[in-house]
Structure formats: structure tokens, C-alpha cells
Short mmCIF file of C-alpha atoms in Angstrom, two decimals:
data_model
loop_
_atom_site.label_atom_id
_atom_site.label_comp_id
_atom_site.label_asym_id
_atom_site.label_seq_id
_atom_site.Cartn_x
_atom_site.Cartn_y
_atom_site.Cartn_z
CA MET A 1 -31.12 -8.54 21.10
CA ARG A 2 -27.49 -7.61 21.58
CA GLY A 3 -26.37 -10.78 19.79
CA GLY A 4 -28.49 -9.86 16.80
CA LYS A 5 -26.98 -6.40 16.68
CA ALA A 6 -23.42 -7.73 16.88
CA ALA A 7 -24.14 -10.22 14.11
CA ARG A 8 -25.56 -7.49 11.90
CA SER A 9 -22.52 -5.27 12.53
CA ALA A 10 -20.10 -8.12 11.75
CA LEU A 11 -22.07 -8.90 8.60
CA LEU A 12 -21.87 -5.25 7.57
CA ARG A 13 -18.11 -5.06 8.17
CA TRP A 14 -17.09 -8.25 6.46
CA GLY A 15 -19.75 -7.83 3.80
CA VAL A 16 -18.42 -4.42 2.80
CA LEU A 17 -14.85 -5.73 2.83
CA ALA A 18 -15.88 -8.66 0.62
CA VAL A 19 -17.72 -6.30 -1.75
CA ALA A 20 -14.68 -4.00 -1.89
CA ILE A 21 -12.36 -6.89 -2.73
CA GLY A 22 -14.89 -8.13 -5.30
CA ALA A 23 -15.04 -4.69 -6.90
CA TRP A 24 -11.25 -4.52 -7.02
CA GLN A 25 -11.21 -7.97 -8.60
CA THR A 26 -13.68 -7.08 -11.36
CA ALA A 27 -12.13 -3.65 -11.97
CA THR A 28 -8.60 -5.07 -12.35
CA ARG A 29 -9.86 -8.00 -14.47
CA THR A 30 -11.62 -5.71 -16.90
CA HIS A 31 -8.91 -3.02 -17.07
CA ASP A 32 -5.95 -5.39 -16.96
CA SER A 33 -3.32 -2.98 -15.62
CA VAL A 34 0.23 -4.20 -15.00
CA TYR A 35 0.46 -2.10 -11.87
CA PHE A 36 -2.73 -3.32 -10.24
CA PRO A 37 -3.04 -7.10 -10.45
CA PRO A 38 -6.34 -8.70 -9.33
CA PRO A 39 -6.48 -9.78 -5.65
CA SER A 40 -7.01 -13.43 -6.60
CA GLU A 41 -3.67 -13.46 -8.39
CA ILE A 42 -1.95 -11.69 -5.51
CA ALA A 43 -3.34 -14.32 -3.13
CA ARG A 44 -2.19 -17.16 -5.37
CA HIS A 45 1.22 -15.61 -5.81
CA THR A 46 1.58 -15.08 -2.04
CA HIS A 47 0.76 -18.73 -1.49
CA ASN A 48 3.16 -20.00 -4.16
CA LEU A 49 5.95 -17.70 -3.08
CA TRP A 50 5.96 -18.36 0.65
CA PHE A 51 3.39 -20.85 1.91
CA SER A 52 3.50 -23.81 -0.45
CA GLY A 53 6.42 -25.57 1.25
CA PRO A 54 6.49 -29.08 2.71
CA PRO A 55 4.58 -29.79 5.97
CA THR A 56 7.88 -30.54 7.72
CA HIS A 57 8.81 -26.87 7.30
CA ALA A 58 5.40 -25.63 8.48
CA PHE A 59 4.49 -25.16 4.79
CA LEU A 60 7.12 -22.43 4.44
CA THR A 61 9.06 -22.32 1.20
CA PRO A 62 12.85 -21.74 1.21
CA GLU A 63 12.05 -18.26 -0.10
CA ALA A 64 10.06 -17.60 3.09
CA THR A 65 12.64 -18.99 5.51
CA VAL A 66 15.37 -16.97 3.82
CA ASN A 67 13.49 -13.67 3.74
CA ILE A 68 10.60 -13.58 6.23
CA LEU A 69 12.19 -15.25 9.24
CA PRO A 70 15.32 -13.04 9.42
CA SER A 71 13.11 -9.95 9.16
CA LEU A 72 10.90 -11.17 11.99
CA ALA A 73 13.93 -12.07 14.11
CA ARG A 74 15.48 -8.62 13.62
CA MET A 75 12.24 -6.87 14.35
CA THR A 76 11.35 -8.80 17.50
CA THR A 77 14.90 -8.59 18.86
CA GLY A 78 15.05 -4.85 18.16
CA PHE A 79 11.65 -4.23 19.70
CA ALA A 80 12.41 -6.37 22.76
CA LEU A 81 15.72 -4.58 23.35
CA ALA A 82 14.12 -1.16 22.90
CA ALA A 83 11.24 -2.06 25.21
CA ALA A 84 13.47 -3.48 27.95
CA ALA A 85 15.95 -0.61 27.82
CA GLY A 86 13.18 1.98 27.51
CA ILE A 87 11.25 0.68 30.52
CA ALA A 88 14.40 0.33 32.66
CA LEU A 89 15.80 3.78 31.82
CA GLY A 90 12.37 5.38 31.90
CA THR A 91 11.64 4.07 35.39
CA ALA A 92 15.04 5.24 36.60
CA LEU A 93 14.46 8.72 35.14
CA GLY A 94 10.87 8.98 36.27
CA ARG A 95 11.70 8.30 39.90
CA SER A 96 13.86 11.39 40.26
CA HIS A 97 12.60 14.86 39.35
CA ARG A 98 16.17 16.09 38.99
CA ALA A 99 17.23 13.33 36.63
CA TYR A 100 14.10 13.90 34.56
CA ALA A 101 14.70 17.64 34.27
CA LEU A 102 18.33 16.97 33.38
CA CYS A 103 17.54 14.62 30.51
CA ASN A 104 14.25 16.01 29.23
CA PRO A 105 15.58 18.44 26.55
CA VAL A 106 18.02 15.86 25.19
CA LEU A 107 15.23 13.25 25.05
CA GLN A 108 12.87 15.65 23.30
CA PHE A 109 15.52 16.34 20.67
CA ALA A 110 16.28 12.64 20.21
CA ARG A 111 12.61 11.93 19.73
CA ALA A 112 12.17 14.78 17.25
CA ILE A 113 14.72 13.31 14.82
CA PRO A 114 12.81 11.47 12.07
CA PRO A 115 14.18 7.90 12.55
CA PRO A 116 15.08 7.22 8.88
CA ALA A 117 17.53 10.14 9.05
CA LEU A 118 19.55 8.13 11.57
CA VAL A 119 19.86 5.04 9.39
CA PRO A 120 22.65 6.47 7.16
CA VAL A 121 24.58 7.23 10.36
CA PHE A 122 24.43 3.57 11.36
CA VAL A 123 25.35 2.52 7.84
CA VAL A 124 28.56 4.55 8.21
CA ILE A 125 29.32 3.12 11.66
CA PHE A 126 28.29 -0.53 11.30
CA ASP A 127 28.27 -1.00 7.54
CA PHE A 128 25.33 -2.91 6.01
CA GLY A 129 23.98 -5.91 7.82
CA THR A 130 22.11 -7.08 10.87
CA GLN A 131 24.04 -4.93 13.34
CA MET A 132 23.13 -1.75 11.49
CA GLN A 133 19.51 -2.84 11.19
CA LEU A 134 19.23 -3.71 14.88
CA ALA A 135 20.80 -0.40 15.89
CA SER A 136 18.34 1.47 13.66
CA ILE A 137 15.35 -0.33 15.15
CA VAL A 138 16.45 -0.04 18.79
CA LEU A 139 17.49 3.61 18.66
CA SER A 140 14.27 4.61 16.91
CA ALA A 141 11.84 2.57 18.96
CA ILE A 142 13.32 3.29 22.39
CA TRP A 143 12.15 6.92 22.72
CA PRO A 144 8.37 6.49 22.96
CA VAL A 145 8.74 3.76 25.64
CA LEU A 146 11.39 5.66 27.55
CA ILE A 147 9.55 8.98 27.61
CA ASN A 148 6.15 7.43 28.36
CA THR A 149 7.55 5.24 31.14
CA ALA A 150 9.31 8.21 32.71
CA GLU A 151 6.13 10.30 32.58
CA GLY A 152 4.09 7.43 33.98
CA ALA A 153 6.50 6.73 36.84
CA ARG A 154 6.69 10.46 37.59
CA ASN A 155 2.96 10.71 38.06
CA THR A 156 2.75 8.07 40.77
CA ASP A 157 0.23 9.06 43.42
CA LEU A 158 2.05 10.86 46.25
CA LEU A 159 -0.23 9.27 48.82
CA ARG A 160 0.81 5.81 47.68
CA ILE A 161 4.48 6.79 47.95
CA ASP A 162 3.85 7.88 51.53
CA VAL A 163 2.08 4.62 52.30
CA ALA A 164 5.02 2.70 50.84
CA ALA A 165 7.38 4.68 53.10
CA VAL A 166 5.25 3.88 56.15
CA LEU A 167 5.19 0.20 55.24
CA ARG A 168 8.97 0.32 54.74
CA LEU A 169 8.83 -1.32 51.34
CA THR A 170 12.20 -2.04 49.79
CA THR A 171 13.20 -0.33 46.55
CA ALA A 172 12.44 -3.48 44.57
CA GLU A 173 9.02 -3.78 46.16
CA ARG A 174 8.28 -0.14 45.48
CA LEU A 175 9.27 -0.55 41.85
CA TRP A 176 7.22 -3.68 41.39
CA LEU A 177 4.15 -2.74 43.44
CA LEU A 178 4.05 1.00 43.00
CA PHE A 179 5.86 2.62 40.11
CA LEU A 180 5.41 -0.02 37.44
CA PRO A 181 1.66 -0.57 37.96
CA SER A 182 0.95 3.15 37.91
CA ALA A 183 3.09 3.64 34.81
CA LEU A 184 1.69 0.63 32.98
CA PRO A 185 -1.03 2.36 30.91
CA ARG A 186 1.52 4.91 29.69
CA ILE A 187 4.11 2.21 29.09
CA PHE A 188 1.69 0.37 26.82
CA ALA A 189 0.85 3.55 24.93
CA GLY A 190 4.60 3.87 24.34
CA LEU A 191 5.00 0.21 23.42
CA ARG A 192 2.31 0.49 20.73
CA LEU A 193 4.13 3.40 19.11
CA SER A 194 7.44 1.55 19.41
CA LEU A 195 6.04 -1.58 17.84
CA SER A 196 4.89 0.22 14.70
CA LEU A 197 8.21 2.12 14.60
CA SER A 198 10.08 -1.20 14.81
CA LEU A 199 8.10 -2.52 11.85
CA ILE A 200 8.73 0.68 9.87
CA LEU A 201 12.45 0.69 10.61
CA MET A 202 12.74 -3.03 9.91
CA VAL A 203 11.33 -2.49 6.43
CA PHE A 204 13.21 0.76 5.84
CA SER A 205 16.61 -0.61 6.84
CA GLU A 206 16.06 -3.52 4.47
CA LEU A 207 15.03 -1.29 1.57
CA LEU A 208 18.49 0.28 1.41
CA PRO A 209 20.85 -0.99 -1.27
CA GLY A 210 23.38 -3.38 0.21
CA THR A 211 20.96 -5.59 2.16
CA ALA A 212 21.05 -9.31 1.45
CA ASN A 213 17.72 -10.62 2.74
CA GLY A 214 14.44 -9.72 4.40
CA ILE A 215 10.94 -8.65 3.44
CA GLY A 216 12.19 -5.17 2.56
CA PHE A 217 14.86 -6.73 0.36
CA THR A 218 12.14 -8.81 -1.37
CA LEU A 219 10.31 -5.54 -2.04
CA THR A 220 13.23 -3.64 -3.60
CA ASP A 221 14.37 -6.72 -5.46
CA ALA A 222 10.89 -7.16 -6.97
CA GLN A 223 10.72 -3.44 -7.70
CA SER A 224 13.98 -3.52 -9.65
CA ARG A 225 12.65 -6.45 -11.71
CA SER A 226 9.24 -4.72 -12.09
CA ASP A 227 7.71 -7.85 -10.56
CA LEU A 228 4.52 -6.17 -9.40
CA LEU A 229 2.93 -9.36 -8.10
CA THR A 230 5.70 -9.88 -5.58
CA VAL A 231 5.59 -6.20 -4.56
CA TRP A 232 1.87 -6.55 -3.82
CA ALA A 233 2.36 -9.88 -2.06
CA ALA A 234 5.00 -8.33 0.21
CA LEU A 235 2.68 -5.41 0.98
CA VAL A 236 -0.16 -7.78 1.92
CA LEU A 237 2.23 -9.77 4.11
CA LEU A 238 3.47 -6.62 5.87
CA GLY A 239 -0.07 -5.38 6.43
CA ALA A 240 -1.09 -8.73 7.91
CA LEU A 241 2.06 -8.75 10.05
CA GLY A 242 1.33 -5.26 11.37
CA TYR A 243 -2.24 -6.28 12.14
CA VAL A 244 -1.23 -9.47 13.98
CA LEU A 245 1.49 -7.76 16.02
CA ASN A 246 -0.76 -4.89 17.03
CA THR A 247 -3.64 -7.20 17.96
CA GLY A 248 -1.26 -9.36 20.01
CA LEU A 249 0.09 -6.38 21.93
CA LEU A 250 -3.46 -5.13 22.57
CA ALA A 251 -4.41 -8.55 23.95
CA VAL A 252 -1.41 -8.51 26.32
CA GLU A 253 -2.29 -4.98 27.38
CA LYS A 254 -5.89 -5.95 28.10
CA ARG A 255 -4.78 -8.90 30.21
CA LEU A 256 -2.23 -6.94 32.21
CA LEU A 257 -4.28 -3.80 32.68
CA GLY A 258 -7.55 -5.59 33.29
CA LYS A 259 -6.17 -7.06 36.50
CA GLY A 260 -4.89 -4.97 39.38
CA ARG A 261 -5.36 -1.76 37.48
CA PRO A 262 -4.50 1.27 39.64
CA ALA A 263 -7.65 3.17 40.54
CA MET B 289 8.18 29.77 39.14
CA ARG B 290 11.53 29.02 40.74
CA ASN B 291 10.93 25.37 40.14
CA ARG B 292 10.46 25.98 36.43
CA ARG B 293 13.68 27.94 36.32
CA GLN B 294 15.53 25.18 38.08
CA GLU B 295 14.19 22.67 35.58
CA LEU B 296 15.35 24.80 32.64
CA LEU B 297 18.78 25.15 34.23
CA LEU B 298 19.05 21.39 34.79
CA GLY B 299 17.94 20.82 31.21
CA ALA B 300 20.65 23.14 29.92
CA VAL B 301 23.21 21.28 32.05
CA GLY B 302 21.92 18.02 30.59
CA VAL B 303 22.38 19.28 27.04
CA LEU B 304 25.93 20.42 27.80
CA LEU B 305 26.66 17.07 29.46
CA ALA B 306 25.39 15.15 26.44
CA LEU B 307 27.48 17.32 24.12
CA GLY B 308 30.49 16.78 26.37
CA VAL B 309 30.07 13.02 26.24
CA CYS B 310 29.77 13.07 22.43
CA GLU B 311 32.84 15.31 22.23
CA ALA B 312 34.83 13.00 24.50
CA VAL B 313 33.77 9.83 22.65
CA GLY B 314 34.69 11.48 19.36
CA ARG B 315 38.10 12.58 20.60
CA ALA B 316 39.03 9.56 22.72
CA GLY B 317 39.47 7.42 19.64
CA LEU B 318 37.14 4.62 20.81
CA VAL B 319 35.54 4.80 17.39
CA ARG B 320 37.41 5.89 14.29
CA ARG B 321 37.31 9.67 14.03
CA SER B 322 36.01 9.60 10.49
CA TYR B 323 33.04 7.49 11.72
CA LEU B 324 32.06 9.55 14.72
CA PRO B 325 33.50 13.06 14.68
CA PRO B 326 33.35 15.08 17.92
CA ALA B 327 30.21 17.11 18.65
CA SER B 328 31.91 20.47 18.14
CA GLU B 329 32.87 19.60 14.55
CA VAL B 330 29.36 18.36 13.77
CA LEU B 331 27.73 21.46 15.25
CA ALA B 332 30.15 23.76 13.45
CA ARG B 333 29.28 22.02 10.19
CA ALA B 334 25.54 22.28 10.95
CA VAL B 335 25.90 26.03 11.48
CA GLU B 336 27.99 26.33 8.31
CA LEU B 337 25.20 24.61 6.36
CA ALA B 338 22.81 27.43 7.32
CA GLY B 339 24.77 29.63 4.89
CA ASP B 340 24.86 27.08 2.09
CA PRO B 341 22.22 27.97 -0.54
CA VAL B 342 22.21 24.45 -2.07
CA PHE B 343 21.52 22.89 1.33
CA LEU B 344 18.83 25.46 2.10
CA ASP B 345 17.14 24.75 -1.24
CA GLY B 346 17.04 21.07 -0.34
CA LEU B 347 15.65 21.83 3.10
CA GLY B 348 13.02 24.02 1.45
CA ALA B 349 12.04 21.19 -0.91
CA THR B 350 11.59 18.82 2.03
CA VAL B 351 9.51 21.33 3.98
CA ARG B 352 7.35 22.07 0.90
CA ALA B 353 6.60 18.39 0.31
CA TRP B 354 5.88 17.99 4.03
CA ALA B 355 3.47 20.93 4.10
CA LEU B 356 1.72 19.93 0.88
CA GLY B 357 1.28 16.32 1.99
CA LEU B 358 0.06 17.27 5.44
CA GLY B 359 -2.33 19.85 3.99
CA LEU B 360 -3.79 17.31 1.58
CA ALA B 361 -4.12 14.80 4.41
CA CYS B 362 -6.10 17.36 6.46
CA ALA B 363 -8.31 18.17 3.48
CA ILE B 364 -9.11 14.47 3.04
CA ALA B 365 -9.19 13.23 6.63
CA VAL B 366 -11.25 15.93 8.35
CA PRO B 367 -14.36 15.78 6.09
CA LEU B 368 -14.09 11.98 5.91
CA GLY B 369 -13.76 11.78 9.69
CA LEU B 370 -16.79 14.02 10.14
CA LEU B 371 -18.76 11.78 7.78
CA LEU B 372 -17.67 8.57 9.51
CA GLY B 373 -18.21 10.04 12.95
CA SER B 374 -21.71 11.34 12.29
CA VAL B 375 -23.09 8.42 10.28
CA PRO B 376 -22.51 5.22 12.34
CA VAL B 377 -23.49 2.87 9.52
CA VAL B 378 -20.78 4.23 7.21
CA ASP B 379 -18.25 4.03 10.04
CA GLU B 380 -19.19 0.42 10.72
CA ALA B 381 -19.05 -0.42 7.03
CA VAL B 382 -15.58 0.96 6.27
CA ARG B 383 -14.01 -0.06 9.59
CA ALA B 384 -12.84 -3.44 8.29
CA ILE B 385 -11.20 -1.88 5.22
CA VAL B 386 -9.51 0.75 7.36
CA GLU B 387 -8.29 -1.88 9.82
CA PHE B 388 -6.59 -3.66 6.94
CA LEU B 389 -5.00 -0.55 5.44
CA ARG B 390 -3.80 1.11 8.62
CA PRO B 391 -1.25 -1.42 9.99
CA LEU B 392 0.66 -1.44 6.70
CA PRO B 393 3.97 0.32 7.40
CA SER B 394 3.85 3.21 4.97
CA VAL B 395 7.57 3.13 4.08
CA ALA B 396 6.84 -0.27 2.51
CA LEU B 397 4.76 1.59 -0.08
CA ILE B 398 7.80 3.54 -1.29
CA PRO B 399 8.84 0.90 -3.91
CA LEU B 400 5.30 0.54 -5.31
CA VAL B 401 4.56 4.26 -5.44
CA SER B 402 7.98 4.94 -7.02
CA LEU B 403 7.10 2.45 -9.76
CA LEU B 404 3.76 4.18 -10.31
CA LEU B 405 4.77 7.83 -10.04
CA GLY B 406 8.54 7.88 -10.55
CA SER B 407 10.78 9.28 -7.85
CA GLY B 408 9.91 12.95 -7.84
CA THR B 409 7.89 15.26 -5.64
CA GLU B 410 4.62 13.52 -6.53
CA THR B 411 5.76 10.26 -4.95
CA LYS B 412 6.87 12.07 -1.82
CA VAL B 413 3.61 13.99 -1.47
CA ALA B 414 1.44 10.92 -2.17
CA LEU B 415 3.23 8.86 0.49
CA ILE B 416 3.20 11.68 3.06
CA THR B 417 -0.52 12.18 2.46
CA TYR B 418 -1.31 8.48 2.81
CA ALA B 419 0.63 8.12 6.04
CA SER B 420 -0.71 11.30 7.66
CA VAL B 421 -4.37 10.67 6.89
CA TRP B 422 -4.84 8.02 9.60
CA PRO B 423 -4.11 9.89 12.85
CA ILE B 424 -6.20 12.88 11.74
CA LEU B 425 -9.04 10.63 10.61
CA PHE B 426 -9.11 8.60 13.83
CA ASN B 427 -8.88 11.65 16.05
CA THR B 428 -11.73 13.33 14.17
CA VAL B 429 -14.00 10.30 14.56
CA TYR B 430 -13.02 9.92 18.21
CA GLY B 431 -13.55 13.62 18.93
CA LEU B 432 -17.02 13.58 17.37
CA GLY B 433 -17.93 10.68 19.65
CA GLU B 434 -16.91 12.76 22.67
CA THR B 435 -19.21 15.69 21.82
CA ASP B 436 -21.66 16.64 24.56
CA PRO B 437 -24.99 15.02 23.53
CA LEU B 438 -26.97 17.54 25.60
CA ALA B 439 -25.75 20.46 23.49
CA LYS B 440 -26.65 18.59 20.30
CA ASP B 441 -30.13 17.71 21.59
CA THR B 442 -30.73 21.27 22.69
CA LEU B 443 -29.90 22.61 19.27
CA ARG B 444 -32.04 19.97 17.60
CA ALA B 445 -34.92 20.81 19.93
CA PHE B 446 -34.72 24.38 18.69
CA GLY B 447 -35.16 23.10 15.16
CA PHE B 448 -31.61 23.42 13.86
CA GLY B 449 -30.78 21.04 11.04
CA ARG B 450 -28.03 18.46 10.94
CA LEU B 451 -25.56 20.78 9.22
CA SER B 452 -26.04 23.56 11.79
CA VAL B 453 -25.51 21.11 14.64
CA LEU B 454 -22.34 19.94 12.94
CA LEU B 455 -21.00 23.45 12.38
CA ARG B 456 -22.13 24.99 15.67
CA VAL B 457 -21.52 22.22 18.19
CA GLU B 458 -19.71 19.20 16.82
CA LEU B 459 -16.94 20.86 14.82
CA PRO B 460 -15.86 23.26 17.60
CA ALA B 461 -15.91 20.41 20.14
CA THR B 462 -13.89 18.18 17.83
CA ALA B 463 -11.32 20.80 16.81
CA PRO B 464 -8.87 20.13 19.70
CA PHE B 465 -8.87 16.41 18.85
CA ILE B 466 -8.27 17.20 15.18
CA ALA B 467 -5.38 19.47 16.18
CA ALA B 468 -3.82 16.70 18.25
CA GLY B 469 -4.16 14.39 15.25
CA VAL B 470 -2.47 16.94 13.02
CA ARG B 471 0.44 17.16 15.48
CA ILE B 472 0.93 13.38 15.40
CA SER B 473 0.65 13.37 11.60
CA ALA B 474 3.17 16.20 11.27
CA ALA B 475 5.85 13.96 12.80
CA ILE B 476 4.85 11.01 10.61
CA ALA B 477 4.89 13.24 7.52
CA LEU B 478 8.46 14.29 8.27
CA VAL B 479 9.48 10.63 8.66
CA LEU B 480 7.99 9.80 5.27
CA ALA B 481 9.53 12.85 3.58
CA VAL B 482 13.03 11.99 4.80
CA ALA B 483 12.62 8.23 4.21
CA THR B 484 11.44 8.69 0.61
CA GLU B 485 14.29 11.08 -0.13
CA ILE B 486 16.92 8.78 1.35
CA LEU B 487 15.70 5.89 -0.78
CA ALA B 488 15.32 7.97 -3.95
CA GLY B 489 18.92 9.16 -3.54
CA PHE B 490 18.71 11.93 -6.12
CA GLY B 491 16.80 15.18 -6.60
CA GLU B 492 16.83 17.68 -3.78
CA GLY B 493 15.93 17.47 -0.11
CA LEU B 494 17.28 17.05 3.39
CA GLY B 495 17.13 13.24 3.14
CA ILE B 496 19.05 13.34 -0.12
CA PHE B 497 21.75 15.48 1.48
CA ILE B 498 22.04 12.91 4.28
CA ALA B 499 22.04 9.91 1.92
CA GLN B 500 24.63 11.38 -0.44
CA SER B 501 26.91 12.47 2.40
CA GLY B 502 26.73 8.91 3.71
CA LEU B 503 28.12 7.62 0.43
CA ALA B 504 31.03 10.07 0.37
CA THR B 505 34.28 9.05 2.06
CA ASP B 506 34.65 10.91 5.34
CA GLY B 507 31.08 12.07 4.97
CA SER B 508 29.83 11.21 8.44
CA ARG B 509 30.35 14.76 9.68
CA ASP B 510 27.90 15.90 6.99
CA VAL B 511 25.52 13.03 7.75
CA LEU B 512 25.44 13.97 11.43
CA ALA B 513 25.07 17.67 10.65
CA GLY B 514 22.11 16.73 8.46
CA VAL B 515 20.64 14.69 11.32
CA VAL B 516 21.01 17.69 13.63
CA TRP B 517 19.04 19.74 11.10
CA ALA B 518 16.40 17.02 10.82
CA GLY B 519 16.02 16.90 14.60
CA ALA B 520 15.84 20.68 14.81
CA LEU B 521 13.18 20.72 12.10
CA GLY B 522 11.14 18.10 13.95
CA LEU B 523 11.51 20.01 17.20
CA VAL B 524 10.48 23.35 15.66
CA ILE B 525 7.45 21.81 13.96
CA ASN B 526 6.32 20.02 17.11
CA SER B 527 6.85 23.02 19.37
CA ALA B 528 5.00 25.31 16.98
CA LEU B 529 2.03 22.94 16.85
CA VAL B 530 1.97 22.42 20.63
CA TRP B 531 2.12 26.18 21.10
CA GLY B 532 -0.63 26.68 18.53
CA GLU B 533 -2.83 24.10 20.27
CA ARG B 534 -2.31 25.75 23.64
CA TRP B 535 -3.15 29.12 22.20
CA LEU B 536 -6.25 27.98 20.32
CA PHE B 537 -7.59 25.45 22.82
CA PRO B 538 -6.23 26.34 26.26
CA TRP B 539 -8.82 24.15 28.00
CA THR B 540 -7.48 20.86 26.65
CA ALA B 541 -4.14 20.99 28.49
CA GLU B 542 -4.96 17.85 30.47
CA HIS B 543 -5.23 15.71 27.34
CA ARG B 544 -1.76 16.56 26.30
CA GLY B 545 -0.04 14.24 28.75
CA MET B 546 -0.95 11.19 26.70
CA ARG B 547 0.92 11.00 23.48
#
């Protein structure tokens, strides 16, 4: 019974998506607008542009290795740095009420700054290039993790802290067994926000004039040549990338939180 | 009460400390002075900008685009969310499309929309609207799902129609969730407003002030003063919305921890 229901719901979802893409296809074919190419052409262009390389290069074309891989490297490095620093600083802040009160207003202000406004600052300091892009990603994505971790660690059950004191757990044990597990749901809420911020800042920092490579560079470059097919292909790629990254993080979250979840 | 006071005091000390560190870094010459001017110079410039009519016009343009985009997003997302939330089949049907549209980082749309609409206010408003629709939409659908079924059944048992149930029970119960969605979208809308302006590089707006100052030699004092204004704007908007939520829906305080 349940299986039948799930199958019907999947059919409905994918069916509607297929119909929508079909409608887009026919509409663009009949109207023939330069700005809205048919999805079949976008798909073919995406394939030719990036995924028609030799098997030895995992089917990636030189175009893909030059533009997609550096973007991914910058994004994952930036996100990893922001996550590590955010969790470490957040735990440190969350364990002391004084430290939290001391830093809270500054943190709230830092978080309130719309991240793109900071990018020109880094352009002045680091000039264009990977350093500037990494700084933009890290200093935009760190706040949600930091603040959420601090709030999570702050709300550790007082009873558990007392038990830890009775058991004479060391600081490391307390961190690992007590503070981190109880902060984990909040940490993941922060990580999700940070991940999408990393993607946004990765693209944004590459859209600026003066960048040499990346998916964002592909976008502006295609825009300046009015190459609408490449613009659409880059958008599809970024959407797929965002979907894959988010799904991956959700899977990790499910695994980690499913086990040993604090009551 | 004393605790709260202590916290405020510590917070003030923290702000002073942070300013002190920025001042010291700026003066110590670790970084070139023209790159990272001391905090006092930046703050003085930020205050000076408050009397500059050209800057204020730009700020006004940014705020107008922000408000217009966010307003449009509410007008689209709330009715759509109510529809999706109350008719499960429609929700199921569009879910796949939404799941494909949502993860697209909205700043990536700036080049396409600029090609379509040019680089004026229309582009800004369209992008802000697109980006701010999602949180409001999802919160509306989620909030509808959390409505007390007993209250709905009771009303139905008394013979009220679907619309009355929606207006009398579901909408009031969903309103706090919608408000939380609007608060999240307000921050996203500001990001898009500033990002679009920085990339457009001409016209008027806070982002344009920041971008143009960045190009000028010795402009980093202006860039940072602009960032201070951007942060202050974000803070004012967020505080006003949090305050508004607390005032309108005082019973939802416990939800506010998660953000």
C-alpha cells in the first residue's frame, strides 16, 4: 500500500517536471527567442562544453578543468576553513557565558553585513585572485557556523555538565562527549547556511572584473559575448552543484545525528 | 535583571575592544595604511557620510529596491505557499521543479537578468524578488502543516467552508512562520541588492558607492565606511523585524533560537 503511494508520488513529481521541461522545449522552439534557448540545446551545449573530453580525463574537457575545478577547489577550501574555524571558535565562546556576552554584539554586527559588501574590501587588500576569493568565502561563511555552534554549546544541559564534573572528565572528553554532541544539530543548521553562502560568494567573487578563471568567470565572459547558451549552461551547472552539495551535507547530517543523538 | 545589565556591559566592552584592535592594527603599520585605515578614521568617515546628500540618495535607492523586491516576494510567496500547503497534490507536483530552482545561487542570475533587463532598478528588483521568494514560501508551507488539526475539524464540523477555515484558523496560525520567513528573506534581499549594485558599477546605491570607492586610489577608507553603513542597515532591518515579531507574536519566542 505504502509502496504504491510512494510510486504514485514519485511519478507525479518527475512527471510534472518532465511536462514542464517539455512545455519549455515547445514554447522556446516555437517562439525562437535568443534569450531563452530550448532545454535540449542547453543540454547539448553543456555536454560539448564540459563533458565531452577523453575518458582519461574523466570525460572533462580542458574548458572544464580550467574553469570548474578551480571554482570547486576554492569553494570547498573556503567552506572547510570557515567550518573548522567557526566550530572551534564557536565552541570556545559557547563554553563561557562571559566570553559570549563580550563578543555577541560584535558577532551580530559582523553577521549583519551583507557579504558582497565585504568583497571590495578584500579586493583592495589582496588584489584580484585566489587569496581574495578565499578570504571572501571564509569571512562570509564563518558567521552562521560560529554563532550557531556557540548557541548550541551554551545550551548544554546543566545536569550533564554536573555529571561530567562528578565523573571527572577531562576538558577534551567534555568537549567530545558533551558539548559537541549537544551542539551538533545547531552546528549543522549553521553549516547548511554556510554552504550556500560559500557557493554564493564563490560565484560572486568570480563575477568581478579581473578574475581569470572559474564558473563565475565563464558566466561574465559569456555575458560579455552575449553567448546565451553558455550562460544557461553555467546556470544549470551551478544549480546542479548546489543541489548535490546540499544533498551531500544532509546525508552526512542524517548519519551523524541519527546515531547517539542527545535526548 | 542584573545579569542582563552585566551582559550589555560586557558587550559594550567587547565592541570597544574590537575597535581598539582595529585601531591598533591600522596604526601599527602591519598592513599599509592606505589598505586598512584605523577604525577611528573609518568611523569618522561613516559619520561624515550621514551628511552627504549624494550618499544618502544612493542609500535611499538601495533601500527602495530592497523594500520593493521584498514586498513583491511576499505578495507572490504567501498566496502560493497557502495554495501549496493546503492542496497536497499541487505541493507534490511542483516540489521537483522547486527543488531544482532553489539551490541555484541567485547571484549567478545577475549576468542573465542584466542581459534581459539592462542594469537598472528593474534588474535589482527582479533578482531580489526571486531570491526572497523561497524562504517565505517554504515557511508558509511548513507553518500550514503545523496548524492544529482539531481547530480545523471543529470549524468544519460547524459547517464553515474551506476559505473560512483558511482565514480563521490556518492563516493566523501560520503568520508567525511567515514572519520568520520574511526576516530571513530580508537579509537575503539586502545581499542581492548590494551584490547587483557592485557588479553593475554605475547608477546609484550603497553597493555602487562601495564599488566605486574600491576603484579609487586610497579609497579603502570610503569602502570600509560603506561597509559600516551596510552592516548598520542590516542590523537595523533585522532588529526591527525581530522586534516586530516579538510584538505581534509574543508566544513564538521559543522558535527564535533556531535560525
